[in-house]
Short mmCIF file of C-alpha atoms and ligand atoms in Angstrom, two decimals:
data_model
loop_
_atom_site.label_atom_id
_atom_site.label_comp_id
_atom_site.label_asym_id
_atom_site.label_seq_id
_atom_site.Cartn_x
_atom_site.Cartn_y
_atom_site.Cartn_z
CA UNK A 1 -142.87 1.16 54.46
CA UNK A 2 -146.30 2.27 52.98
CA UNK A 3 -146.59 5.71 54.71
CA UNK A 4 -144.99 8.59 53.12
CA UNK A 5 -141.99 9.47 53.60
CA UNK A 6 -140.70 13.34 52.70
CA UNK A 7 -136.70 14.44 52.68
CA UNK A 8 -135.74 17.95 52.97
CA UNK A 9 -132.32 18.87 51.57
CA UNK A 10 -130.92 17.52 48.29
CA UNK A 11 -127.14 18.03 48.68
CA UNK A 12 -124.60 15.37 47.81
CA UNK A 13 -126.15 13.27 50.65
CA UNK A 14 -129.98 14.19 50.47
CA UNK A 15 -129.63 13.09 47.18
CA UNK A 16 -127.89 9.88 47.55
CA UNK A 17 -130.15 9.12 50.51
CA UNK A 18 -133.04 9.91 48.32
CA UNK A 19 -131.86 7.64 45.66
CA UNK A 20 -131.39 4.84 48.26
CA UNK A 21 -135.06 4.98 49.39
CA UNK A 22 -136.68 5.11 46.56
CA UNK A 23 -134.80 2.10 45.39
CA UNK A 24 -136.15 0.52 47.87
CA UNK A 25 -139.69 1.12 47.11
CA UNK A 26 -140.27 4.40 49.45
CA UNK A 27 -143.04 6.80 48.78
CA UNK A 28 -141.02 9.82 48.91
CA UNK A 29 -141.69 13.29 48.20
CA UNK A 30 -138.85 15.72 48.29
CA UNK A 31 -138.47 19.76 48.82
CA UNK A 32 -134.82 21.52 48.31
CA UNK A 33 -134.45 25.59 48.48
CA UNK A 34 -133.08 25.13 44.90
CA UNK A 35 -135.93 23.56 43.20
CA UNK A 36 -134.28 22.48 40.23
CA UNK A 37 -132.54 19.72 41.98
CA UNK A 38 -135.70 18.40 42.49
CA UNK A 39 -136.23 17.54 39.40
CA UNK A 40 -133.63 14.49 38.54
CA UNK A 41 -135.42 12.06 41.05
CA UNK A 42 -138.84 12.62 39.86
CA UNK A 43 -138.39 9.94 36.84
CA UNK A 44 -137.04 7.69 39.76
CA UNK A 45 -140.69 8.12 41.42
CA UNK A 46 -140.03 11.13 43.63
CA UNK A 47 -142.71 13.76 44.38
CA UNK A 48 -141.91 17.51 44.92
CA UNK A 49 -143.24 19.86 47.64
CA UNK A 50 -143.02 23.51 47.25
CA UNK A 51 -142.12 24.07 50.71
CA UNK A 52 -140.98 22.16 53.56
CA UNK A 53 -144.53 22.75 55.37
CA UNK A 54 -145.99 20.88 52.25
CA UNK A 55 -143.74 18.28 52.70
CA UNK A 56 -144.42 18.02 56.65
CA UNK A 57 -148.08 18.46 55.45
CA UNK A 58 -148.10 15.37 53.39
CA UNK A 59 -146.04 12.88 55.03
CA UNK A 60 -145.80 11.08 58.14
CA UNK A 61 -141.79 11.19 58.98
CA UNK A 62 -139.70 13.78 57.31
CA UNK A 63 -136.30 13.39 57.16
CA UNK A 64 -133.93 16.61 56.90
CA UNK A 65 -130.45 16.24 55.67
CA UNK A 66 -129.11 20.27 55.65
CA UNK A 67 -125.60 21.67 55.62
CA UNK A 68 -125.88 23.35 58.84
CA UNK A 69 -126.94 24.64 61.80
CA UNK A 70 -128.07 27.80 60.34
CA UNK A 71 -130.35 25.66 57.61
CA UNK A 72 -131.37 22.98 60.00
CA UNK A 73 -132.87 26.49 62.11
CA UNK A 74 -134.53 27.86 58.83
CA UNK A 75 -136.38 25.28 57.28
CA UNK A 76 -138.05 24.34 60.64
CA UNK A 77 -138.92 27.97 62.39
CA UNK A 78 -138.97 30.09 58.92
CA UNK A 79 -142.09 30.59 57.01
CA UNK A 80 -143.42 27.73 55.22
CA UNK A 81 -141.06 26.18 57.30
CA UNK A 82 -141.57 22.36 58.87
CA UNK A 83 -143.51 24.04 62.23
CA UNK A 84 -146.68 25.04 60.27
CA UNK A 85 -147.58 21.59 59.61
CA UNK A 86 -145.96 19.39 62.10
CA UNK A 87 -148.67 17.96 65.03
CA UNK A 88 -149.31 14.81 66.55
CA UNK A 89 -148.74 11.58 64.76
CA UNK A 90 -145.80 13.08 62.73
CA UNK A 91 -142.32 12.64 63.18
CA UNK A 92 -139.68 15.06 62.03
CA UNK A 93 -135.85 13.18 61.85
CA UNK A 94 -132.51 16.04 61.31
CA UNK A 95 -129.96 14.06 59.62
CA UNK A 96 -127.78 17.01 59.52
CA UNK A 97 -124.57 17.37 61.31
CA UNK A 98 -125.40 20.25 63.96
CA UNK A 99 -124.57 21.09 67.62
CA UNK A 100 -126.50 19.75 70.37
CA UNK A 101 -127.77 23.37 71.42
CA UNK A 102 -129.52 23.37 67.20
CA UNK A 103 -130.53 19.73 67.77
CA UNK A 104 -132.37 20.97 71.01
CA UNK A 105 -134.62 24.03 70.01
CA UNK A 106 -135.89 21.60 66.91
CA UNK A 107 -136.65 19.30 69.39
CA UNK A 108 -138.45 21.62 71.81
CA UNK A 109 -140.28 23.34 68.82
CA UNK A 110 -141.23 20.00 67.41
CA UNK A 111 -142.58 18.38 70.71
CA UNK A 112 -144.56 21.44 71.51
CA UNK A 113 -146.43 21.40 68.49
CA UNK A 114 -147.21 17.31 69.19
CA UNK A 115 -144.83 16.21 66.99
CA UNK A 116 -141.82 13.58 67.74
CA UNK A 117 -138.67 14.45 67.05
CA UNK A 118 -135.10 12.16 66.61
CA UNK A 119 -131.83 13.34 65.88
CA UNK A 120 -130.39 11.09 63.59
CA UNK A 121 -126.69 12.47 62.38
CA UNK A 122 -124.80 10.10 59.93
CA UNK A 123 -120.85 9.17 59.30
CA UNK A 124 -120.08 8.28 55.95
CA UNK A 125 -119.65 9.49 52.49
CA UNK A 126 -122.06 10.17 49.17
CA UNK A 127 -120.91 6.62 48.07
CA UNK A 128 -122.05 5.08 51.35
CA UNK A 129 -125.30 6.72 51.22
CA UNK A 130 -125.89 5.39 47.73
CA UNK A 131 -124.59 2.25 48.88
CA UNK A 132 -127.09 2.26 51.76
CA UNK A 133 -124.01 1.67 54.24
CA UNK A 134 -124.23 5.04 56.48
CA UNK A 135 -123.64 4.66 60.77
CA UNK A 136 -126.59 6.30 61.78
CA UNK A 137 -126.26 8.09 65.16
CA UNK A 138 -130.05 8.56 66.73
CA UNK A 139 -130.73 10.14 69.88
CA UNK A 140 -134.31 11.19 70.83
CA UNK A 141 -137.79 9.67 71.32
CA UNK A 142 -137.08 6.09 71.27
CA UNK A 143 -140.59 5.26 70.03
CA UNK A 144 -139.88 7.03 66.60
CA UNK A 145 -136.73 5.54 66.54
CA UNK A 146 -138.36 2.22 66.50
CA UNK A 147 -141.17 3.27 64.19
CA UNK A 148 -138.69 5.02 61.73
CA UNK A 149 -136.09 1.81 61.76
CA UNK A 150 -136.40 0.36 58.60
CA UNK A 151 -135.81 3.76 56.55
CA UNK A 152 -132.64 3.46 58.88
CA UNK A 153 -131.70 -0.01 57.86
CA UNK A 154 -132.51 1.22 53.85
CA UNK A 155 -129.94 4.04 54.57
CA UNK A 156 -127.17 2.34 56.95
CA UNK A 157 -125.12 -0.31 57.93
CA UNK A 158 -125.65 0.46 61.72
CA UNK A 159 -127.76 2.45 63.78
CA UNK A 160 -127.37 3.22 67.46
CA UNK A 161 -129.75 4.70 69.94
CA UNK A 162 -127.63 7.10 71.98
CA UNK A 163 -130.32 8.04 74.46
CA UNK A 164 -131.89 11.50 75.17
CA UNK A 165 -131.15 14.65 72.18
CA UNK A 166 -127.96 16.23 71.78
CA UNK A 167 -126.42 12.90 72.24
CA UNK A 168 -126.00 12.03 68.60
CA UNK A 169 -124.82 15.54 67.82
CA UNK A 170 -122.42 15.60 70.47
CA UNK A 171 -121.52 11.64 69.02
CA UNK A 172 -121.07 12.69 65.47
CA UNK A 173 -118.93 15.87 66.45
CA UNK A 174 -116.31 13.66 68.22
CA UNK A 175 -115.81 11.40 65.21
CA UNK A 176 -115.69 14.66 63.22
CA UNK A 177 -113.37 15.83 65.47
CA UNK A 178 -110.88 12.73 66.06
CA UNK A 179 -111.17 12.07 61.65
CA UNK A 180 -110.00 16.07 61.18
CA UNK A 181 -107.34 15.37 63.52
CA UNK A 182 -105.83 12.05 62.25
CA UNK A 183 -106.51 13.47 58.77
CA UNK A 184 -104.30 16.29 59.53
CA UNK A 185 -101.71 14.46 61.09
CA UNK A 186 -101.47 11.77 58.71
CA UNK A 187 -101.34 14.22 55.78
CA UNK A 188 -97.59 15.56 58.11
CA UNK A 189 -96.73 11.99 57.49
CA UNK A 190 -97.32 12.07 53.83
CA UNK A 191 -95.02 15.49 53.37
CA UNK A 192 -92.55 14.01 56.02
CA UNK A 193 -92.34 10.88 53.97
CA UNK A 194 -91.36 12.76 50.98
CA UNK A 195 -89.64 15.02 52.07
CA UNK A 196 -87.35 12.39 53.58
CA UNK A 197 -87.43 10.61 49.97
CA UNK A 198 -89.08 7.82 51.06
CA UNK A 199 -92.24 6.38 48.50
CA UNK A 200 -94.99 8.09 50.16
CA UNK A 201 -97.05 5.14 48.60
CA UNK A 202 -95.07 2.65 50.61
CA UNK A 203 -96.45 4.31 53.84
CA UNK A 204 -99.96 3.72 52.95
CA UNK A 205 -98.63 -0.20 51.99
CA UNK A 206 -97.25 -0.31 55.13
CA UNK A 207 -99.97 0.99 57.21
CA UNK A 208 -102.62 -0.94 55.61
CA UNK A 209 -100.68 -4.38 56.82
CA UNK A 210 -100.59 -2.90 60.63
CA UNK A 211 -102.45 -2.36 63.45
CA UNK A 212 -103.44 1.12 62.31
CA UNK A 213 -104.61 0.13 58.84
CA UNK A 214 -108.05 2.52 57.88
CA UNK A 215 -109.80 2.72 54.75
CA UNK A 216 -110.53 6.34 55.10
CA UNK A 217 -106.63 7.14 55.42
CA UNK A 218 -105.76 4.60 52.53
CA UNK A 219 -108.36 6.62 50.46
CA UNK A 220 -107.45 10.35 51.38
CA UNK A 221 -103.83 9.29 51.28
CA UNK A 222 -103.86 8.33 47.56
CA UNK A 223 -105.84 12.34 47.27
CA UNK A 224 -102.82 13.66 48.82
CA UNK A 225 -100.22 12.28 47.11
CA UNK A 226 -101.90 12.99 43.72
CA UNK A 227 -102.86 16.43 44.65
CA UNK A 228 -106.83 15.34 43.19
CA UNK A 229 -109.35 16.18 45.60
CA UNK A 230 -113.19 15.28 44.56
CA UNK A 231 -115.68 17.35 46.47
CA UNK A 232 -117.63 14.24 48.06
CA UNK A 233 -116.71 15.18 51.50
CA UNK A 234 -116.36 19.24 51.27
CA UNK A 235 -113.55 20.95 53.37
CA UNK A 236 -115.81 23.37 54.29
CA UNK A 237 -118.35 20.81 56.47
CA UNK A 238 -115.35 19.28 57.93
CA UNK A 239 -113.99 22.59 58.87
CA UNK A 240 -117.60 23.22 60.41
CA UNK A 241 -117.32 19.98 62.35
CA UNK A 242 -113.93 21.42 63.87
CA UNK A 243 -115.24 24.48 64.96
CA UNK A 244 -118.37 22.66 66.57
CA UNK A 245 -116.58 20.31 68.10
CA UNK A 246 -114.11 22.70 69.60
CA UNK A 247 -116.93 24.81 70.64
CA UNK A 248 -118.29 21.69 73.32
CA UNK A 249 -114.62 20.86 73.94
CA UNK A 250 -114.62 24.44 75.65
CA UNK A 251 -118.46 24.10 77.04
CA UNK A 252 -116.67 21.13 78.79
CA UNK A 253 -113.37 22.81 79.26
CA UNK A 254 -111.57 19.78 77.41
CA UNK A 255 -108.21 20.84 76.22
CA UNK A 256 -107.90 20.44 72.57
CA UNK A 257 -105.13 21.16 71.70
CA UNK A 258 -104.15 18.63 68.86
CA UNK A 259 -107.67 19.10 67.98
CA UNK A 260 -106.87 22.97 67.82
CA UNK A 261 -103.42 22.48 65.47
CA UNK A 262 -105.75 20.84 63.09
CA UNK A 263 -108.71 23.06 62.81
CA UNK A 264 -106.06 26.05 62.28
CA UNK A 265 -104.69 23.39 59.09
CA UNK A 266 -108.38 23.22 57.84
CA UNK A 267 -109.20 27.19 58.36
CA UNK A 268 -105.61 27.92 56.48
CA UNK A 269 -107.00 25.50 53.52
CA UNK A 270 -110.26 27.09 53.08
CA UNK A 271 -108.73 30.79 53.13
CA UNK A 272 -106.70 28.76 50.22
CA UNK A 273 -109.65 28.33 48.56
CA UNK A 274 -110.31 24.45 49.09
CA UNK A 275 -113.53 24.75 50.76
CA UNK A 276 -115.90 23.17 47.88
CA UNK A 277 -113.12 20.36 47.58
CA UNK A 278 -112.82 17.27 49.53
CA UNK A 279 -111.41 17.55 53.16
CA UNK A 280 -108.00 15.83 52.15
CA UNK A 281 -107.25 18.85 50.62
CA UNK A 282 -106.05 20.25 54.16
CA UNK A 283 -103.03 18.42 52.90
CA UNK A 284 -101.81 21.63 50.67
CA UNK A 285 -102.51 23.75 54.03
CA UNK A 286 -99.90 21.56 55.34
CA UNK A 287 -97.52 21.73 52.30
CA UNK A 288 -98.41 25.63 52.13
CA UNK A 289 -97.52 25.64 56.00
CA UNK A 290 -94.11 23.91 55.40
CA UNK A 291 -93.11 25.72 53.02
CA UNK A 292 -94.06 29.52 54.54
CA UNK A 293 -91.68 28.09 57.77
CA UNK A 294 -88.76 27.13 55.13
CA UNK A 295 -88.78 30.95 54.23
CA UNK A 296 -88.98 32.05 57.58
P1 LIG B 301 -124.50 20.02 50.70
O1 LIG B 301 -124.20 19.23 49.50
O2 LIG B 301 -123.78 21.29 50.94
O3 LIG B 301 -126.08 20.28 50.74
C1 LIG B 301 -126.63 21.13 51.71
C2 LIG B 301 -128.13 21.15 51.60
O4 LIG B 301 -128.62 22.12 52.55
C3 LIG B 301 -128.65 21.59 50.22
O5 LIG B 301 -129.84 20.92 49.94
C4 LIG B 301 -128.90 23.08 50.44
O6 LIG B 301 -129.85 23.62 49.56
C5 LIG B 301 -129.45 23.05 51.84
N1 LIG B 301 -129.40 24.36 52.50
C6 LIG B 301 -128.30 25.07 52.85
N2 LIG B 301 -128.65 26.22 53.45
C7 LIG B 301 -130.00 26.24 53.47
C8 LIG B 301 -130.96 27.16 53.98
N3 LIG B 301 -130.60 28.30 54.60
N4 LIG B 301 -132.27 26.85 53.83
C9 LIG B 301 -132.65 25.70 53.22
N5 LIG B 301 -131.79 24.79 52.72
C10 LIG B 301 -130.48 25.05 52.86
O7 LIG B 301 -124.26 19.15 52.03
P2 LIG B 301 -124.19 17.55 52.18
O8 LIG B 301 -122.82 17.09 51.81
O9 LIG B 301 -125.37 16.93 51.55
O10 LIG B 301 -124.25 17.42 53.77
C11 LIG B 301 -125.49 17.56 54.48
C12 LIG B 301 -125.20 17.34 55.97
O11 LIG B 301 -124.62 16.04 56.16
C13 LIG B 301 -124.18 18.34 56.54
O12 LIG B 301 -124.58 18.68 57.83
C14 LIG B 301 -122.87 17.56 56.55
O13 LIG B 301 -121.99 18.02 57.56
C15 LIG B 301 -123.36 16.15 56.80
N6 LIG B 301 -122.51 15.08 56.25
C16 LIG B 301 -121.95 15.19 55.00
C17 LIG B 301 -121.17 14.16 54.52
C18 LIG B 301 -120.53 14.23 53.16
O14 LIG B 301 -119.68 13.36 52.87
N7 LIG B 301 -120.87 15.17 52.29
C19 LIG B 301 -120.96 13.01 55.29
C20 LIG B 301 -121.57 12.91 56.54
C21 LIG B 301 -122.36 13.95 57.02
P3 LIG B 301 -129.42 24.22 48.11
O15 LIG B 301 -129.34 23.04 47.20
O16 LIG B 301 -130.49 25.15 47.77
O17 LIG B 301 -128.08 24.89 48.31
#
């Protein structure tokens, strides 16, 4: 793509996504609140904004890639946020996982300053956006989804349209939600299997020959059993995605209970202090658990 291209947010997946498109040739100029990150991809052809507006300023599509709802808010409505500089003939894509209520007031903000305005939330992992394998979930105006489609297929494997915003945050909550929950349980199954002096590694040789065979729980599975959690996929932004997702399961009085049991296992890990390391830590939440109802 010959316009440019600017990316707000360098976190473990701004940067990786970063990396990815300018491999690919992009013309990308990058802004993070903590300059200094900005730094590594300039000798990989990166420019750097001082502020978002800049960046807005400069390019044609931004992409945003932010921890949160709370950021995602900021760097659009605060000063030299992307809303002094975004007009007609610019689109602004949020890559970040946030509610649909967050998705929406970008997207009225956005369109009433001219601008277009996709949601485009991602599932995957820092090695699948350096990879360039992300699924993309994009819900908004269809036209810049179109436009803005080949930065998708740099980034992902897949990309679906979902249809009007809030869709794709609603989407990417749900697989949030159902991944916490597995997670959660399966990490039960690797104390149970222990505990009942079985080879917990057998289980994960057993399920990966069966009808519920899953990378993800091969992967987190071999975390759990050797107690080494990276911080690729941080506790913390899972534990978000559990409390979002809860949060529309009770807009649309859903019952989520099993949902519930394993937000309370993610909450008890970060009060343990896992937060900053990767989500299959919730497995010593459930160790911590088992043990606390031994002694009662
Ligand atoms: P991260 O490493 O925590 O990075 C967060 C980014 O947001 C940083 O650039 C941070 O800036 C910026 N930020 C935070 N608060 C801000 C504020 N108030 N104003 C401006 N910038 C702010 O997060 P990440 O892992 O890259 O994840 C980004 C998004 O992708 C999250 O919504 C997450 O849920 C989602 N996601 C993550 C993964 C994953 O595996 N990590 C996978 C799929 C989706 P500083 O550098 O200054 O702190």
């Amino acid at each position: 793509m010959e316009e440019e291209i600017g990316l707000l947010g360098l976190g473990i997946m701004g940067m990786a996504m970063s990396r990815t498109l300018l491999r690919h040739g992009a013309n990308l100029t990058v802004w993070n609140r903590t300059p200094s990150k900005c730094e590594q991809l300039v000798e990989y052809g990166a420019s750097v904004a001082e502020t978002a507006a800049a960046v807005v300023k400069k390019c044609k599509y931004t992409i945003a890639m932010l921890s949160d709802p709370s950021a995602a808010l900021s760097v659009v409505f605060d000063k030299d946020g992307v809303l002094e500089q975004i007009c007609k003939g610019k689109g602004y894509i949020d890559m970040s996982t946030v509610d649909a209520d967050t998705s929406s007031k970008i997207s009225e903000a956005i369109t009433s300053k001219g601008g277009s305005f996709l949601e485009a939330p991602v599932s995957g992992s820092r090695k699948l956006a350096q990879d360039g394998e992300l699924v993309i979930l994009a819900a908004g105006v269809k036209a810049l989804y179109e436009e803005a489609h080949c930065l998708f297929d740099i980034m992902g494997k897949k990309t679906f349209f979902l249809g009007h915003v809030g869709n794709g945050a609603k989407m990417k909550l749900l697989v949030n939600m159902l991944m916490g929950s597995v997670l959660a349980a399966f990490s039960e199954g690797v104390l149970l299997a222990e505990k009942s002096e079985l080879d917990p590694q057998s289980i994960l040789n057993a399920l990966d020959r069966g009808g519920f065979a899953n990378p993800l729980l091969l992967t987190k599975g071999i975390s759990m059993i050797e107690s080494c959690y990276s911080h690729a996929c941080p506790l913390e932004q899972q534990l978000k995605d559990m409390r979002l997702s809860l949060a529309l399961g009770n807009e649309k009085a859903v019952s989520m209970e099993v949902a519930a049991a394993a937000n309370d296992a993610f909450e008890e890990a970060s009060i343990m202090g896992f937060g900053g390391y990767d989500f299959s830590a919730v497995h010593e939440a459930v160790k911590d658990l088992s043990i606390r109802r031994r002694i009662d």
